[in-house]
PDB file of C-alpha atoms in Angstrom:
ATOM      1  CA  MET A   1    -134.562 -54.493 135.908  1.00 44.00           C
ATOM      2  CA  LYS A   2    -133.169 -54.457 132.446  1.00 48.00           C
ATOM      3  CA  ASN A   3    -131.581 -57.624 131.005  1.00 50.00           C
ATOM      4  CA  LYS A   4    -127.779 -56.799 130.691  1.00 53.00           C
ATOM      5  CA  LYS A   5    -127.496 -58.957 127.707  1.00 53.00           C
ATOM      6  CA  THR A   6    -130.100 -56.836 125.830  1.00 51.00           C
ATOM      7  CA  SER A   7    -128.838 -53.559 127.037  1.00 54.00           C
ATOM      8  CA  ALA A   8    -125.306 -54.364 125.712  1.00 55.00           C
ATOM      9  CA  LEU A   9    -126.703 -55.568 122.407  1.00 53.00           C
ATOM     10  CA  LEU A  10    -128.919 -52.562 121.533  1.00 51.00           C
ATOM     11  CA  PRO A  11    -126.134 -50.037 120.772  1.00 52.00           C
ATOM     12  CA  PHE A  12    -124.511 -52.501 118.463  1.00 49.00           C
ATOM     13  CA  ILE A  13    -127.840 -53.012 116.664  1.00 50.00           C
ATOM     14  CA  PHE A  14    -128.342 -49.296 116.054  1.00 49.00           C
ATOM     15  CA  LEU A  15    -124.765 -48.870 114.836  1.00 44.00           C
ATOM     16  CA  PHE A  16    -125.313 -51.888 112.395  1.00 48.00           C
ATOM     17  CA  LEU A  17    -128.461 -50.366 110.982  1.00 47.00           C
ATOM     18  CA  SER A  18    -127.244 -46.742 110.713  1.00 47.00           C
ATOM     19  CA  GLY A  19    -123.735 -47.528 109.486  1.00 46.00           C
ATOM     20  CA  CYS A  20    -123.985 -50.410 107.143  1.00 49.00           C
ATOM     21  CA  SER A  21    -124.597 -50.000 103.583  1.00 52.00           C
ATOM     22  CA  HIS A  22    -125.623 -52.890 101.335  1.00 59.00           C
ATOM     23  CA  TYR A  23    -125.117 -51.392  97.879  1.00 68.00           C
ATOM     24  CA  SER A  24    -124.520 -53.519  94.780  1.00 72.00           C
ATOM     25  CA  VAL A  25    -123.121 -50.748  92.668  1.00 76.00           C
ATOM     26  CA  SER A  26    -120.003 -48.630  93.619  1.00 74.00           C
ATOM     27  CA  THR A  27    -120.211 -44.983  92.883  1.00 76.00           C
ATOM     28  CA  GLU A  28    -116.463 -44.329  93.224  1.00 78.00           C
ATOM     29  CA  LYS A  29    -116.096 -43.554  89.472  1.00 85.00           C
ATOM     30  CA  LEU A  30    -119.527 -42.623  88.005  1.00 85.00           C
ATOM     31  CA  SER A  31    -118.239 -42.079  84.514  1.00 84.00           C
ATOM     32  CA  GLU A  32    -117.307 -45.732  84.131  1.00 87.00           C
ATOM     33  CA  LEU A  33    -120.666 -47.089  85.179  1.00 87.00           C
ATOM     34  CA  SER A  34    -123.087 -48.422  82.441  1.00 88.00           C
ATOM     35  CA  GLU A  35    -126.484 -46.860  82.016  1.00 88.00           C
ATOM     36  CA  THR A  36    -128.151 -49.672  83.887  1.00 88.00           C
ATOM     37  CA  ASP A  37    -125.759 -49.513  86.892  1.00 88.00           C
ATOM     38  CA  LEU A  38    -126.052 -45.797  87.010  1.00 89.00           C
ATOM     39  CA  CYS A  39    -129.806 -45.995  87.315  1.00 88.00           C
ATOM     40  CA  ILE A  40    -129.628 -48.898  89.916  1.00 89.00           C
ATOM     41  CA  ALA A  41    -127.196 -46.785  92.045  1.00 88.00           C
ATOM     42  CA  LEU A  42    -129.641 -43.837  91.833  1.00 88.00           C
ATOM     43  CA  GLY A  43    -132.360 -46.098  93.315  1.00 87.00           C
ATOM     44  CA  GLU A  44    -130.167 -47.609  95.973  1.00 86.00           C
ATOM     45  CA  ARG A  45    -128.887 -44.126  97.321  1.00 85.00           C
ATOM     46  CA  ASN A  46    -132.261 -42.431  97.221  1.00 83.00           C
ATOM     47  CA  ASN A  47    -131.980 -41.290 100.708  1.00 80.00           C
ATOM     48  CA  THR A  48    -128.503 -39.809 100.436  1.00 81.00           C
ATOM     49  CA  GLY A  49    -128.822 -36.268  98.876  1.00 84.00           C
ATOM     50  CA  SER A  50    -125.295 -35.666  97.729  1.00 86.00           C
ATOM     51  CA  GLU A  51    -125.135 -39.058  96.063  1.00 86.00           C
ATOM     52  CA  VAL A  52    -128.313 -38.553  94.286  1.00 88.00           C
ATOM     53  CA  LEU A  53    -127.169 -35.182  93.032  1.00 90.00           C
ATOM     54  CA  ARG A  54    -123.844 -36.661  91.804  1.00 89.00           C
ATOM     55  CA  ILE A  55    -125.663 -39.583  89.881  1.00 90.00           C
ATOM     56  CA  THR A  56    -128.336 -37.192  88.475  1.00 88.00           C
ATOM     57  CA  GLU A  57    -125.474 -35.021  87.092  1.00 90.00           C
ATOM     58  CA  GLU A  58    -123.898 -37.978  85.445  1.00 89.00           C
ATOM     59  CA  ILE A  59    -127.239 -39.017  83.997  1.00 88.00           C
ATOM     60  CA  GLU A  60    -127.774 -35.550  82.539  1.00 89.00           C
ATOM     61  CA  LYS A  61    -124.218 -35.390  81.166  1.00 88.00           C
ATOM     62  CA  ARG A  62    -124.971 -38.611  79.119  1.00 87.00           C
ATOM     63  CA  GLY A  63    -128.154 -37.058  77.683  1.00 83.00           C
ATOM     64  CA  ASP A  64    -130.261 -39.079  75.393  1.00 80.00           C
ATOM     65  CA  LYS A  65    -128.128 -42.325  75.789  1.00 80.00           C
ATOM     66  CA  ILE A  66    -130.205 -43.265  78.836  1.00 81.00           C
ATOM     67  CA  SER A  67    -133.904 -43.917  78.463  1.00 83.00           C
ATOM     68  CA  SER A  68    -135.718 -42.107  81.049  1.00 83.00           C
ATOM     69  CA  GLU A  69    -138.471 -44.785  81.257  1.00 87.00           C
ATOM     70  CA  LYS A  70    -135.844 -47.470  81.806  1.00 87.00           C
ATOM     71  CA  CYS A  71    -133.935 -45.572  84.276  1.00 87.00           C
ATOM     72  CA  TYR A  72    -137.083 -44.848  86.204  1.00 86.00           C
ATOM     73  CA  LEU A  73    -138.156 -48.437  86.365  1.00 87.00           C
ATOM     74  CA  LEU A  74    -134.611 -49.698  87.347  1.00 88.00           C
ATOM     75  CA  SER A  75    -134.214 -47.023  90.007  1.00 87.00           C
ATOM     76  CA  HIS A  76    -137.634 -47.825  91.617  1.00 84.00           C
ATOM     77  CA  LYS A  77    -136.788 -51.437  91.481  1.00 85.00           C
ATOM     78  CA  ALA A  78    -133.678 -50.773  93.463  1.00 83.00           C
ATOM     79  CA  MET A  79    -135.426 -48.572  95.943  1.00 80.00           C
ATOM     80  CA  ARG A  80    -137.969 -51.416  96.739  1.00 74.00           C
ATOM     81  CA  SER A  81    -135.234 -54.080  97.022  1.00 68.00           C
ATOM     82  CA  SER A  82    -133.029 -51.883  99.305  1.00 58.00           C
ATOM     83  CA  SER A  83    -136.075 -51.431 101.676  1.00 58.00           C
ATOM     84  CA  ASP A  84    -136.570 -55.206 102.068  1.00 60.00           C
ATOM     85  CA  ILE A  85    -134.541 -55.208 105.422  1.00 66.00           C
ATOM     86  CA  THR A  86    -136.733 -56.387 108.140  1.00 71.00           C
ATOM     87  CA  VAL A  87    -136.370 -55.824 111.808  1.00 74.00           C
ATOM     88  CA  GLU A  88    -138.615 -57.946 113.995  1.00 81.00           C
ATOM     89  CA  PRO A  89    -138.572 -57.343 117.750  1.00 86.00           C
ATOM     90  CA  TYR A  90    -138.974 -60.356 120.099  1.00 84.00           C
ATOM     91  CA  ALA A  91    -139.547 -60.723 123.837  1.00 86.00           C
ATOM     92  CA  GLU A  92    -139.478 -63.825 125.765  1.00 82.00           C
ATOM     93  CA  ARG A  93    -139.996 -64.820 129.367  1.00 74.00           C
ATOM     94  CA  LYS A  94    -137.491 -67.592 130.253  1.00 75.00           C
ATOM     95  CA  TYR A  95    -138.253 -68.645 133.900  1.00 78.00           C
ATOM     96  CA  ASN A  96    -140.767 -67.883 136.554  1.00 79.00           C
ATOM     97  CA  THR A  97    -140.391 -67.888 140.401  1.00 80.00           C
ATOM     98  CA  THR A  98    -143.067 -68.155 142.858  1.00 85.00           C
ATOM     99  CA  GLU A  99    -142.801 -65.965 145.999  1.00 86.00           C
ATOM    100  CA  TYR A 100    -145.091 -65.165 148.893  1.00 91.00           C
ATOM    101  CA  ASP A 101    -146.539 -61.672 148.836  1.00 90.00           C
ATOM    102  CA  TYR A 102    -147.060 -60.607 152.470  1.00 93.00           C
ATOM    103  CA  LYS A 103    -149.164 -57.668 151.464  1.00 93.00           C
ATOM    104  CA  LYS A 104    -151.546 -59.752 149.380  1.00 91.00           C
ATOM    105  CA  ARG A 105    -151.160 -62.776 151.744  1.00 92.00           C
ATOM    106  CA  ARG A 106    -150.761 -65.101 148.872  1.00 93.00           C
ATOM    107  CA  TRP A 107    -148.238 -66.791 146.557  1.00 92.00           C
ATOM    108  CA  VAL A 108    -147.389 -64.843 143.524  1.00 88.00           C
ATOM    109  CA  THR A 109    -145.589 -65.908 140.393  1.00 85.00           C
ATOM    110  CA  LYS A 110    -142.886 -63.246 139.300  1.00 79.00           C
ATOM    111  CA  PRO A 111    -140.781 -63.278 136.284  1.00 72.00           C
ATOM    112  CA  TYR A 112    -137.180 -64.316 136.856  1.00 74.00           C
ATOM    113  CA  THR A 113    -135.671 -63.494 133.534  1.00 77.00           C
ATOM    114  CA  ASP A 114    -136.937 -61.700 130.396  1.00 76.00           C
ATOM    115  CA  GLU A 115    -135.038 -61.696 127.073  1.00 81.00           C
ATOM    116  CA  ALA A 116    -135.692 -59.035 124.401  1.00 86.00           C
ATOM    117  CA  GLY A 117    -134.147 -58.237 121.096  1.00 85.00           C
ATOM    118  CA  LEU A 118    -134.223 -57.952 117.435  1.00 84.00           C
ATOM    119  CA  THR A 119    -134.143 -60.235 114.552  1.00 82.00           C
ATOM    120  CA  ILE A 120    -132.667 -58.586 111.493  1.00 77.00           C
ATOM    121  CA  SER A 121    -132.936 -59.898 108.079  1.00 75.00           C
ATOM    122  CA  ILE A 122    -131.066 -58.525 105.092  1.00 68.00           C
ATOM    123  CA  PRO A 123    -131.815 -60.029 101.761  1.00 63.00           C
ATOM    124  CA  ASP A 124    -129.257 -61.276  99.434  1.00 59.00           C
ATOM    125  CA  ARG A 125    -128.627 -59.401  96.182  1.00 49.00           C
TER     126      ARG A 125
END
């Protein structure tokens, strides 16, 4: 039998992981961003194709103002730091009961409640 607390919690965890974004740079107005912020935004949004295309177009518009080596390093640093989210599953058996099993003709210890879930850690920026 599933633990009702865990069953109710899992949909919220999936919504949290899929819907939450933890970006440090806003991409509302790309033309107003500095070169450094533009490269960091590129790394933070590396898994969103449309955002990557928008940011890449802005970098190309600026031409030689942005050092490609510096931009590469900043974007890869942002990619690594955005993937520091850790999700650790846990399972814990809380109480045990002892019941007599008539088929086996002996006392058997059965779990009374189990608790399972996820511990999610998001680093501060």
